[in-house]
Amino acid sequence: MTVNSVTVAANTADDPRDNLEAEAAEAPLQLIPVATATTTDGTPTLRVIDPRSAAKAAAALDGLAGVDLDEDTLRRLAMSCVEANGFHVTRHRAGTGWLSIIDTRQFVTLFTLTPSNDRLGDQLIYAADPSFDAKTVKDGRRIGHIAVPMPESDGTHAKLVYTASKDTLLEATDRNCQAVRKDNPQHDIGPDIIHRSLTTVFTNLRYVGGLNDLEQVSVDGNSRLASAYAQIKVDPNWLPQRLRKQYQDQDQRPTLLPSMLMSCDLNERRDLTRKIIKANEDRLALPPRATLKDLKERNAAVCALNALTAPVQVIVGYEDDDPGSYGMSRFASAVRSLLVRMNVGVKTFDTGAQNAVIAEEIVLAAQQTGHFGYDEVELLIGREDVSEVMKAYGLDPDLRDLRAMMVVYFCAQNSSKLNKAMREKFGKRKVMLPHRSAVASELVLRSYGAVLSPYELERARTALNSGCIWQSLVDQPWQARKVNDDRSVDAVLKRALRELNPVGEKEVVTGEPGSHARLLGVLGMVALVVGGGLTSPKGSSEKEVGDLIDRSSVASIVEKLTSFPWGLRMLAENIKRNRAGIPLLGIQVPDGTTDIETFDDPTASVTARDARLRHAVRVAVQGSAGKTAASDEENAFNELCSKILLADEAFQNYRVIRNQDPSPALLPFHQTDGPIKKLEAMAKALNRMTAEDDEQ
Amino acid sequence: MSTPTWDGVVPMTRSRYLYLADLAGDNLLVSRPIAHNVNMPYDGDEEKAVYVVANRDGLACYAGQTRPSRSWTGAAGIRLKQHLAERSKRDEWDTFWVLPLKWSTKPAIIDWYERTVATRLMLPLRHHRGGTVI
């Protein structure tokens, strides 16, 4: 076996991989001993712990205060350790109670990454999408980038439970591994050992179909773990017979992947670990030769061994603040709050994904205070099939805009419990419309992951994030209703028109938008945004119509639409069209007039539709401006930038002239304090207008 | 060492590219938020474009447009090659980012867009007097 592994190792070492690794191979790397075990000649070595010592260690663990795991789980914990002794429990505050944690060192092969793919939350397909099944089942297997259901508490022990099909969980875990390996590579792992502890928790993977697997997954430290896996190459022959086939066809030795591990049971994984240790230690035991190839192979072996173990904090218990009422039921949310606090700051958590996590946190927090019931939470979160819940509300589960209506309705509620949850999770003193919009837009879009292209989804996200809840949805009464077919759309339209009470042929509005107008507005907004009739305005939008447009948020545009009879009719028509999947009806103002007319042109681009609609709204609200330009604001900003550049040029000229003096004296205070103050005031004011850089 | 001719203020990053691309609206052919090395072969398929050059420090140092009268694919790459005839550009230009525009984009919009990109990147005005057409 040794000979075999050496030849295969040689192949991998010759890989033209990225330069970082080629450079690393120039100098011999140091193996860092992490255990007390040695070979007969005193060389440090790694040993997989024997079952008897593990059993002893498990019994010792069971005796510690704060440990709340069953016997099997404790045995598994001990079997995964490099050296199972010296355990002691520390308590960590998390959410609504205390987590008990022990520190130890384990083989990375004996636990795995989390299947939770929240970090990729904005790219996932959620079960709330009515075409979920059609898009994700192929040849009887679940495939695709599916949102894994949130882990639940086990109920009796400090364990989580994931319920999903095995394919979904394996695929999600592999994708997580590859995503963090790409987005957040840890180049020092391999050349060095992992320094900072990973946090892990025990999990029951409850596969659909009845099988159960006990697994230890990392809650924090997925990037480190993925980078460690990347250092470990596996010879397919080390795997159980049934798994070899799928890895043998590759021309290179595969790197360790979570799915590879999760397909093995604990004993098979311990075997695999032994074989990894043996192959790499055997390679290092060969006498060194002064060739580059030899050095590269030795370094690869050192990296594999350095990456093979990691310091681990294992969550072994939980004590709720209110054990009488909750017991272990809030364990999952405690772990989750630990995870969110640790990971939201990482740069790869995009705003969309971050809002997705915060949105869920808010919904769950509002559930804990009793604001939302179970059905409402399921509908809002949308990780599981929501058709039953939709039916219970009397809503057609195939109509995505009805779920959106419910989400907007729930997010717009001005209730102290919901507001408190939003304030806390966003860390703000006051809940504003943008917070509500951020929550609502992410949850709404969960119905659309499978039908919209990534580009369309991103467009809809930007549009909804600009604001999808307007003030009167929060302050004024309105109701979500069963608008299941065209007839009910017409009925809502009729009532909404009656609220406006238009008079005469010119339809002079004498009333105000009421509850039906608001309902129609919400449904119409979803139809317009998803159907590509309304988006966030572009810099070139004014060019499109040759006039100024209304650049406000989509919520504000829709709110204005609901105050005109033609706007209500257009919204109603587009709700029907979007449901039927046909191109939307547009609104425009013909050149040189102030008349508003509809247009039906399937070839019109999204930007053109958006610009014409915004133009029409502006004309209807303010009258025509009759200027041809990009927006005043965009152009004014361009003007500002060029004036700053001119000032800079003048400054450079001045400097050249000043520097002609061989030793220029410092300028008098009263000469420079004016310009400095002016520049500083400008910079300060500009800073105040600027959002934070999310790359930092 | 001589002082660099091609200086810049802001770094070109993926998110800045996306911000600039967004300004083009529907005129954008495709979003390609990657830096191309000026010395590597370029295989873009756009026929009109605004492009941004970053210097060796990664700072945006030049913005230009290309809208050839005949349709050439990879127009930005062709324009770049012409630029590199100048020594200072060869020495200091490092990567370029292409904002590919649709063939149907009107010249007035391309002019506006080039000017907007340049001013938003705080690029000196002297490089942008008069249109640049190949």
Coordinates of C-alpha atoms in Angstrom, one line a residue, chain A residues 151-629:
Chain A
P151 CA -32.4 22.5 12.3
E152 CA -34.8 21.8 15.2
S153 CA -34.1 20.9 18.8
D154 CA -33.9 17.2 19.6
G155 CA -36.1 17.9 22.6
T156 CA -34.4 15.7 25.1
H157 CA -30.7 16.1 24.5
A158 CA -28.4 18.9 23.4
K159 CA -28.6 17.9 19.8
L160 CA -30.0 19.3 16.6
V161 CA -32.2 17.6 14.1
Y162 CA -32.1 18.1 10.4
T163 CA -34.9 16.6 8.4
A164 CA -34.4 16.3 4.7
S165 CA -33.5 13.8 2.0
K166 CA -30.0 12.4 2.2
D167 CA -29.2 13.8 -1.3
T168 CA -30.2 17.3 -0.2
L169 CA -28.1 17.2 2.9
L170 CA -25.1 15.8 1.3
E171 CA -25.3 18.2 -1.6
A172 CA -25.8 21.2 0.6
T173 CA -22.8 20.2 2.8
D174 CA -20.6 19.8 -0.2
R175 CA -21.7 23.1 -1.7
N176 CA -21.0 24.8 1.6
C177 CA -17.6 23.3 1.7
Q178 CA -16.8 24.4 -1.8
A179 CA -18.3 27.8 -1.3
V180 CA -16.2 28.7 1.8
R181 CA -13.1 27.1 0.3
K182 CA -13.5 29.5 -2.6
D183 CA -14.7 32.6 -0.8
N184 CA -12.7 32.4 2.4
P185 CA -9.6 30.2 1.8
Q186 CA -7.3 29.8 4.8
H187 CA -3.9 29.4 3.2
D188 CA -2.1 28.9 6.4
I189 CA -3.9 25.6 7.2
G190 CA -1.7 22.7 6.1
P191 CA 1.6 24.5 6.4
D192 CA 0.4 25.1 9.9
I193 CA -2.2 23.5 12.1
I194 CA -5.6 25.0 12.8
H195 CA -5.1 27.4 15.7
R196 CA -8.6 28.7 16.6
S197 CA -11.1 26.1 17.9
L198 CA -14.0 25.1 15.7
T199 CA -17.4 24.9 17.4
T200 CA -19.3 21.8 16.8
V201 CA -22.7 20.3 17.8
F202 CA -24.2 16.9 17.6
T203 CA -26.9 16.4 15.1
N204 CA -29.4 13.8 14.1
L205 CA -29.7 13.7 10.4
R206 CA -33.2 12.4 9.9
Y207 CA -33.3 11.3 6.3
V208 CA -36.6 11.2 4.5
G209 CA -37.3 7.6 4.2
G210 CA -36.7 6.6 7.7
L211 CA -32.9 6.3 8.1
N212 CA -31.1 8.2 10.8
D213 CA -27.5 9.2 11.1
L214 CA -25.7 10.7 14.1
E215 CA -23.3 13.3 12.9
Q216 CA -21.1 16.0 14.6
V217 CA -21.2 19.2 12.6
S218 CA -19.3 22.4 12.9
V219 CA -21.3 25.5 13.7
D220 CA -18.4 27.9 13.5
G221 CA -15.2 27.4 11.6
N222 CA -16.6 26.0 8.4
S223 CA -14.0 27.9 6.4
R224 CA -11.1 26.4 8.4
L225 CA -12.6 23.0 8.2
A226 CA -13.1 23.2 4.4
S227 CA -9.5 24.4 4.0
A228 CA -8.3 21.5 6.1
Y229 CA -10.2 19.1 3.9
A230 CA -8.6 20.6 0.9
Q231 CA -5.2 19.5 2.2
I232 CA -6.2 15.9 2.5
K233 CA -6.1 13.7 -0.6
V234 CA -7.9 10.4 -0.4
D235 CA -7.0 7.2 -2.3
P236 CA -10.3 5.7 -3.4
N237 CA -9.0 2.3 -2.2
W238 CA -9.1 3.6 1.3
L239 CA -12.9 3.9 1.1
P240 CA -15.4 1.1 1.6
Q241 CA -15.9 -1.0 -1.5
R242 CA -19.4 0.6 -2.3
L243 CA -18.0 4.1 -2.5
R244 CA -14.8 3.5 -4.5
K245 CA -16.4 3.4 -8.0
Q246 CA -17.6 7.0 -8.0
Y247 CA -14.2 8.4 -7.0
Q248 CA -12.0 6.0 -9.1
D249 CA -13.0 7.5 -12.4
Q250 CA -11.3 10.8 -11.7
D251 CA -7.8 11.1 -12.9
Q252 CA -6.6 12.8 -9.7
R253 CA -6.8 11.6 -6.2
P254 CA -9.9 13.4 -4.9
T255 CA -9.7 15.7 -1.9
L256 CA -11.8 15.0 1.1
L257 CA -15.4 16.1 0.7
P258 CA -18.1 16.1 3.4
S259 CA -20.3 13.7 1.3
M260 CA -17.5 11.2 1.2
L261 CA -17.4 11.2 5.0
M262 CA -21.1 11.3 5.5
S263 CA -21.6 8.2 3.3
C264 CA -19.4 6.2 5.7
D265 CA -20.3 5.1 9.2
L266 CA -18.1 5.9 12.2
N267 CA -15.9 2.8 11.9
E268 CA -15.4 3.2 8.2
R269 CA -14.3 6.8 8.9
R270 CA -11.9 5.7 11.6
D271 CA -10.4 3.3 9.2
L272 CA -10.1 6.0 6.6
T273 CA -8.4 8.2 9.2
R274 CA -5.9 5.4 10.0
K275 CA -5.1 5.0 6.3
I276 CA -4.6 8.7 5.8
I277 CA -2.2 8.8 8.8
K278 CA -0.3 5.7 7.7
A279 CA 0.1 6.8 4.1
N280 CA 1.4 10.2 5.0
E281 CA 3.6 9.1 7.9
D282 CA 5.1 6.4 5.7
R283 CA 5.9 8.9 3.1
L284 CA 7.7 11.1 5.6
A285 CA 9.6 8.1 7.0
L286 CA 11.3 7.5 3.6
P287 CA 14.8 9.0 3.6
P288 CA 14.8 12.5 2.2
R289 CA 16.3 13.1 -1.3
A290 CA 17.5 16.4 -2.6
T291 CA 15.0 16.7 -5.4
L292 CA 12.1 19.2 -5.8
K293 CA 9.7 16.3 -6.4
D294 CA 10.6 14.7 -3.1
L295 CA 10.3 18.0 -1.3
K296 CA 6.8 18.6 -2.7
E297 CA 5.6 15.1 -1.8
R298 CA 7.0 15.5 1.7
N299 CA 5.3 18.9 2.1
A300 CA 2.0 17.5 0.9
A301 CA 2.3 14.8 3.5
V302 CA 3.1 17.3 6.2
C303 CA 0.1 19.5 5.1
A304 CA -2.2 16.5 5.2
L305 CA -1.1 15.5 8.7
N306 CA -1.2 19.1 10.0
A307 CA -4.7 19.5 8.7
L308 CA -5.9 16.2 10.0
T309 CA -6.7 17.3 13.5
A310 CA -8.3 20.4 14.9
P311 CA -9.0 22.0 18.2
V312 CA -12.7 21.6 18.8
Q313 CA -15.3 23.1 21.1
V314 CA -18.1 20.6 21.4
I315 CA -21.5 21.8 22.6
V316 CA -22.5 19.1 25.0
G317 CA -25.3 20.6 27.0
Y318 CA -27.8 23.4 27.3
E319 CA -29.6 25.0 30.2
D320 CA -32.6 27.2 29.4
D321 CA -33.3 30.3 31.5
D322 CA -36.8 28.9 32.0
P323 CA -36.3 25.2 32.1
G324 CA -39.8 24.6 33.4
S325 CA -41.5 25.9 30.3
Y326 CA -38.9 25.3 27.6
G327 CA -36.6 22.4 28.6
M328 CA -34.5 21.7 25.6
S329 CA -36.8 23.2 23.0
R330 CA -34.9 26.4 22.6
F331 CA -31.5 24.6 22.1
A332 CA -31.6 25.1 18.3
S333 CA -32.3 28.8 18.5
A334 CA -29.5 29.2 21.1
V335 CA -27.0 27.4 18.7
R336 CA -28.4 29.5 15.9
S337 CA -27.9 32.7 17.6
L338 CA -24.3 31.7 18.3
L339 CA -23.8 30.9 14.6
V340 CA -25.4 34.2 13.4
R341 CA -23.4 36.3 15.7
M342 CA -20.2 34.6 14.6
N343 CA -20.8 34.6 10.9
V344 CA -22.8 37.5 9.7
G345 CA -19.7 39.7 9.7
V346 CA -17.8 37.6 7.2
K347 CA -17.6 39.4 3.9
T348 CA -19.1 36.6 1.9
F349 CA -22.4 37.0 3.6
D350 CA -24.1 39.2 1.0
T351 CA -26.7 41.8 2.1
G352 CA -29.3 39.5 0.6
A353 CA -28.2 36.4 2.6
Q354 CA -27.7 38.5 5.7
N355 CA -31.2 39.9 5.4
A356 CA -32.5 36.4 4.9
V357 CA -30.9 35.3 8.1
I358 CA -32.0 38.4 10.0
A359 CA -35.5 38.0 8.6
E360 CA -35.7 34.4 10.0
E361 CA -34.4 35.5 13.3
I362 CA -37.0 38.2 13.6
V363 CA -39.8 35.8 12.7
L364 CA -38.6 33.3 15.2
A365 CA -38.1 35.9 17.9
A366 CA -41.6 37.1 17.3
Q367 CA -42.9 33.6 17.5
Q368 CA -41.2 33.2 20.9
T369 CA -43.0 36.2 22.3
G370 CA -46.2 34.8 20.9
H371 CA -46.7 37.3 18.1
F372 CA -46.7 34.7 15.3
G373 CA -48.3 31.3 15.5
Y374 CA -46.9 28.1 14.1
D375 CA -48.7 28.4 10.7
E376 CA -47.7 32.0 10.2
V377 CA -44.0 31.1 10.9
E378 CA -44.1 28.3 8.4
L379 CA -45.6 30.5 5.8
L380 CA -43.2 33.3 6.4
I381 CA -40.0 31.2 6.6
G382 CA -41.0 29.1 3.6
R383 CA -38.3 26.4 4.0
E384 CA -40.9 23.7 3.9
D385 CA -43.9 23.1 1.6
V386 CA -46.4 25.8 2.4
S387 CA -49.3 24.6 0.3
E388 CA -51.1 23.2 3.3
V389 CA -50.8 26.4 5.3
M390 CA -51.9 28.4 2.2
K391 CA -54.9 26.2 1.8
A392 CA -55.8 26.7 5.5
Y393 CA -55.9 30.4 4.9
G394 CA -58.1 29.8 1.9
L395 CA -55.4 30.8 -0.6
D396 CA -54.5 29.1 -3.8
P397 CA -51.0 27.6 -3.1
D398 CA -49.9 27.9 -6.7
L399 CA -50.2 31.7 -6.7
R400 CA -46.9 33.1 -5.5
D401 CA -48.2 36.6 -5.2
L402 CA -50.7 35.5 -2.5
R403 CA -47.8 34.3 -0.3
A404 CA -46.1 37.6 -1.0
M405 CA -49.3 39.4 0.1
M406 CA -49.3 37.5 3.3
V407 CA -45.6 38.2 3.9
V408 CA -46.1 41.9 3.3
Y409 CA -49.2 41.9 5.5
F410 CA -47.3 40.3 8.4
C411 CA -44.2 42.4 8.0
A412 CA -46.3 45.6 7.9
Q413 CA -48.0 44.9 11.2
N414 CA -47.3 47.6 13.7
S415 CA -47.2 45.5 16.8
S416 CA -45.0 46.1 19.7
K417 CA -43.8 42.5 19.8
L418 CA -42.8 42.4 16.1
N419 CA -41.3 45.9 16.3
K420 CA -39.2 44.8 19.3
A421 CA -37.9 41.8 17.4
M422 CA -37.0 44.0 14.5
R423 CA -35.3 46.6 16.6
E424 CA -33.2 44.0 18.4
K425 CA -32.1 42.0 15.3
F426 CA -31.2 45.1 13.3
G427 CA -29.7 46.7 16.3
K428 CA -31.6 50.0 15.8
R429 CA -33.5 52.2 18.1
K430 CA -36.5 52.5 15.9
V431 CA -38.1 50.3 13.2
M432 CA -38.2 52.1 9.9
L433 CA -39.8 51.1 6.6
P434 CA -36.5 50.0 5.1
H435 CA -36.2 47.4 7.9
R436 CA -39.6 46.1 7.2
S437 CA -38.9 46.1 3.5
A438 CA -35.6 44.2 3.9
V439 CA -37.3 41.5 5.9
A440 CA -40.3 41.3 3.6
S441 CA -38.4 41.3 0.3
E442 CA -36.2 38.3 1.3
L443 CA -39.1 36.3 2.5
V444 CA -41.2 37.2 -0.6
L445 CA -38.5 36.1 -2.9
R446 CA -38.4 32.6 -1.4
S447 CA -41.4 31.8 -3.6
Y448 CA -39.4 32.7 -6.7
G449 CA -36.0 31.0 -6.5
A450 CA -36.9 28.3 -9.0
V451 CA -38.8 30.3 -11.6
L452 CA -36.7 33.4 -11.9
S453 CA -33.2 33.4 -13.4
P454 CA -30.5 34.6 -11.1
Y455 CA -30.4 37.9 -12.9
E456 CA -34.1 38.4 -12.6
L457 CA -34.0 37.4 -9.0
E458 CA -31.3 39.9 -8.3
R459 CA -33.2 42.6 -10.2
A460 CA -36.4 41.8 -8.1
R461 CA -34.3 41.9 -4.9
T462 CA -32.8 45.3 -5.7
A463 CA -36.2 46.6 -6.6
L464 CA -38.0 45.3 -3.5
N465 CA -35.1 46.3 -1.2
S466 CA -35.4 49.9 -2.3
G467 CA -38.7 49.7 -0.4
C468 CA -41.7 47.4 -0.7
I469 CA -43.7 48.6 2.2
W470 CA -45.2 52.1 2.2
Q471 CA -46.3 54.0 5.2
S472 CA -50.1 53.6 4.9
L473 CA -49.6 49.8 4.9
V474 CA -48.3 50.2 8.5
D475 CA -50.6 52.9 9.8
Q476 CA -53.8 52.4 8.0
P477 CA -56.1 49.3 8.1
W478 CA -56.1 46.8 5.3
Q479 CA -56.6 43.1 5.1
A480 CA -55.0 40.2 3.2
R481 CA -57.9 38.6 1.2
K482 CA -58.5 35.5 -0.8
V483 CA -57.8 36.9 -4.2
N484 CA -57.6 33.5 -5.9
D485 CA -58.9 34.3 -9.4
D486 CA -59.5 37.0 -11.9
R487 CA -63.0 37.6 -10.6
S488 CA -61.8 38.4 -7.2
V489 CA -59.1 40.7 -8.6
D490 CA -62.0 42.5 -10.4
A491 CA -64.0 42.7 -7.2
V492 CA -61.1 44.2 -5.3
L493 CA -60.5 46.7 -8.1
K494 CA -64.2 47.7 -8.1
R495 CA -64.1 48.4 -4.4
A496 CA -60.7 50.2 -4.6
L497 CA -62.2 52.4 -7.4
R498 CA -65.2 53.2 -5.2
E499 CA -62.8 54.3 -2.4
L500 CA -61.2 56.8 -4.8
N501 CA -64.6 57.9 -5.9
P502 CA -63.7 59.4 -9.3
V503 CA -66.2 62.0 -10.7
G504 CA -67.0 62.8 -14.3
E505 CA -65.4 61.9 -17.6
K506 CA -62.0 63.1 -16.5
E507 CA -62.2 60.9 -13.4
V508 CA -61.4 63.6 -10.9
V509 CA -60.5 61.8 -7.7
T510 CA -62.6 62.9 -4.7
G511 CA -61.8 60.1 -2.3
E512 CA -58.6 58.5 -0.9
P513 CA -57.0 55.2 -1.4
G514 CA -58.5 52.8 1.1
S515 CA -57.9 49.3 2.3
H516 CA -58.8 47.7 -1.0
A517 CA -56.4 50.0 -2.9
R518 CA -53.7 49.0 -0.5
L519 CA -54.4 45.3 -1.1
L520 CA -54.5 45.8 -4.8
G521 CA -51.2 47.8 -4.6
V522 CA -49.4 45.0 -2.8
L523 CA -50.5 42.4 -5.3
G524 CA -49.8 44.7 -8.2
M525 CA -46.4 45.7 -6.9
V526 CA -45.4 42.0 -6.8
A527 CA -46.7 41.5 -10.3
L528 CA -44.9 44.5 -11.6
V529 CA -41.6 43.8 -9.9
V530 CA -41.5 40.1 -10.7
G531 CA -42.9 40.5 -14.2
G532 CA -40.3 43.2 -15.1
G533 CA -42.5 46.3 -15.3
L534 CA -41.0 48.1 -12.3
T535 CA -37.5 47.9 -11.1
S536 CA -35.0 50.2 -9.4
P537 CA -34.4 53.2 -11.7
K538 CA -31.2 53.3 -13.8
G539 CA -28.9 56.2 -14.5
S540 CA -30.0 56.2 -18.2
S541 CA -33.7 56.0 -17.5
E542 CA -34.3 59.6 -18.2
K543 CA -32.7 59.2 -21.7
E544 CA -35.3 56.5 -22.3
V545 CA -38.2 58.9 -22.0
G546 CA -36.4 62.3 -22.6
D547 CA -37.8 63.7 -19.4
L548 CA -37.5 63.5 -15.7
I549 CA -38.9 60.4 -14.0
D550 CA -39.9 59.6 -10.4
R551 CA -36.9 57.9 -8.9
S552 CA -38.5 56.8 -5.6
S553 CA -38.8 53.3 -4.2
V554 CA -41.1 50.8 -5.8
A555 CA -43.3 51.0 -2.8
S556 CA -43.7 54.8 -3.3
I557 CA -44.4 54.4 -7.0
V558 CA -47.1 51.8 -6.3
E559 CA -48.6 54.0 -3.5
K560 CA -48.9 56.8 -6.0
L561 CA -50.4 54.5 -8.6
T562 CA -53.1 53.5 -6.1
S563 CA -54.2 57.1 -6.0
F564 CA -55.3 57.2 -9.6
P565 CA -58.1 55.2 -11.2
W566 CA -55.9 54.4 -14.2
G567 CA -53.3 53.2 -11.8
L568 CA -55.6 50.8 -10.0
R569 CA -56.9 49.4 -13.4
M570 CA -53.3 48.9 -14.6
L571 CA -52.3 47.2 -11.3
A572 CA -55.4 44.8 -11.5
E573 CA -54.7 44.0 -15.2
N574 CA -51.0 43.2 -14.4
I575 CA -51.9 41.0 -11.5
K576 CA -53.9 38.9 -13.9
R577 CA -51.3 39.0 -16.6
N578 CA -48.5 38.1 -14.3
R579 CA -50.4 35.1 -12.9
A580 CA -51.1 34.0 -16.5
G581 CA -47.5 34.4 -17.4
I582 CA -48.1 36.9 -20.2
P583 CA -46.2 40.2 -20.8
L584 CA -47.3 43.0 -18.7
L585 CA -49.3 46.0 -19.7
G586 CA -47.2 49.2 -19.7
I587 CA -48.1 52.8 -19.0
Q588 CA -46.6 55.7 -20.9
V589 CA -47.0 59.4 -21.6
P590 CA -46.6 60.1 -25.4
D591 CA -44.1 62.8 -26.3
G592 CA -45.2 66.3 -25.9
T593 CA -48.4 65.5 -24.1
T594 CA -49.4 64.9 -20.5
D595 CA -51.9 62.1 -21.4
I596 CA -51.4 58.8 -19.8
E597 CA -52.0 55.8 -22.0
T598 CA -51.3 52.1 -21.8
F599 CA -49.1 50.2 -24.2
D600 CA -48.9 46.6 -25.0
D601 CA -45.5 45.8 -26.4
P602 CA -44.0 42.5 -25.4
T603 CA -40.7 43.5 -26.9
A604 CA -40.2 46.6 -24.6
S605 CA -37.2 46.1 -22.3
V606 CA -37.5 46.2 -18.5
T607 CA -35.7 49.5 -18.2
A608 CA -37.9 51.0 -20.9
R609 CA -41.1 49.8 -19.1
D610 CA -39.8 51.0 -15.8
A611 CA -38.7 54.4 -17.1
R612 CA -42.1 55.0 -18.9
L613 CA -44.0 54.0 -15.8
R614 CA -42.0 56.2 -13.5
H615 CA -42.3 59.0 -16.0
A616 CA -46.0 58.6 -16.1
V617 CA -46.2 58.7 -12.3
R618 CA -44.1 61.8 -12.3
V619 CA -46.3 63.5 -14.9
A620 CA -49.4 62.5 -13.1
V621 CA -48.2 63.7 -9.8
Q622 CA -46.2 66.8 -10.7
G623 CA -46.8 67.6 -14.4
S624 CA -44.2 67.5 -17.1
A625 CA -40.7 69.0 -16.7
G626 CA -40.0 69.2 -20.4
K627 CA -36.3 68.7 -20.1
T628 CA -34.1 66.2 -21.8
A629 CA -31.4 64.9 -19.5

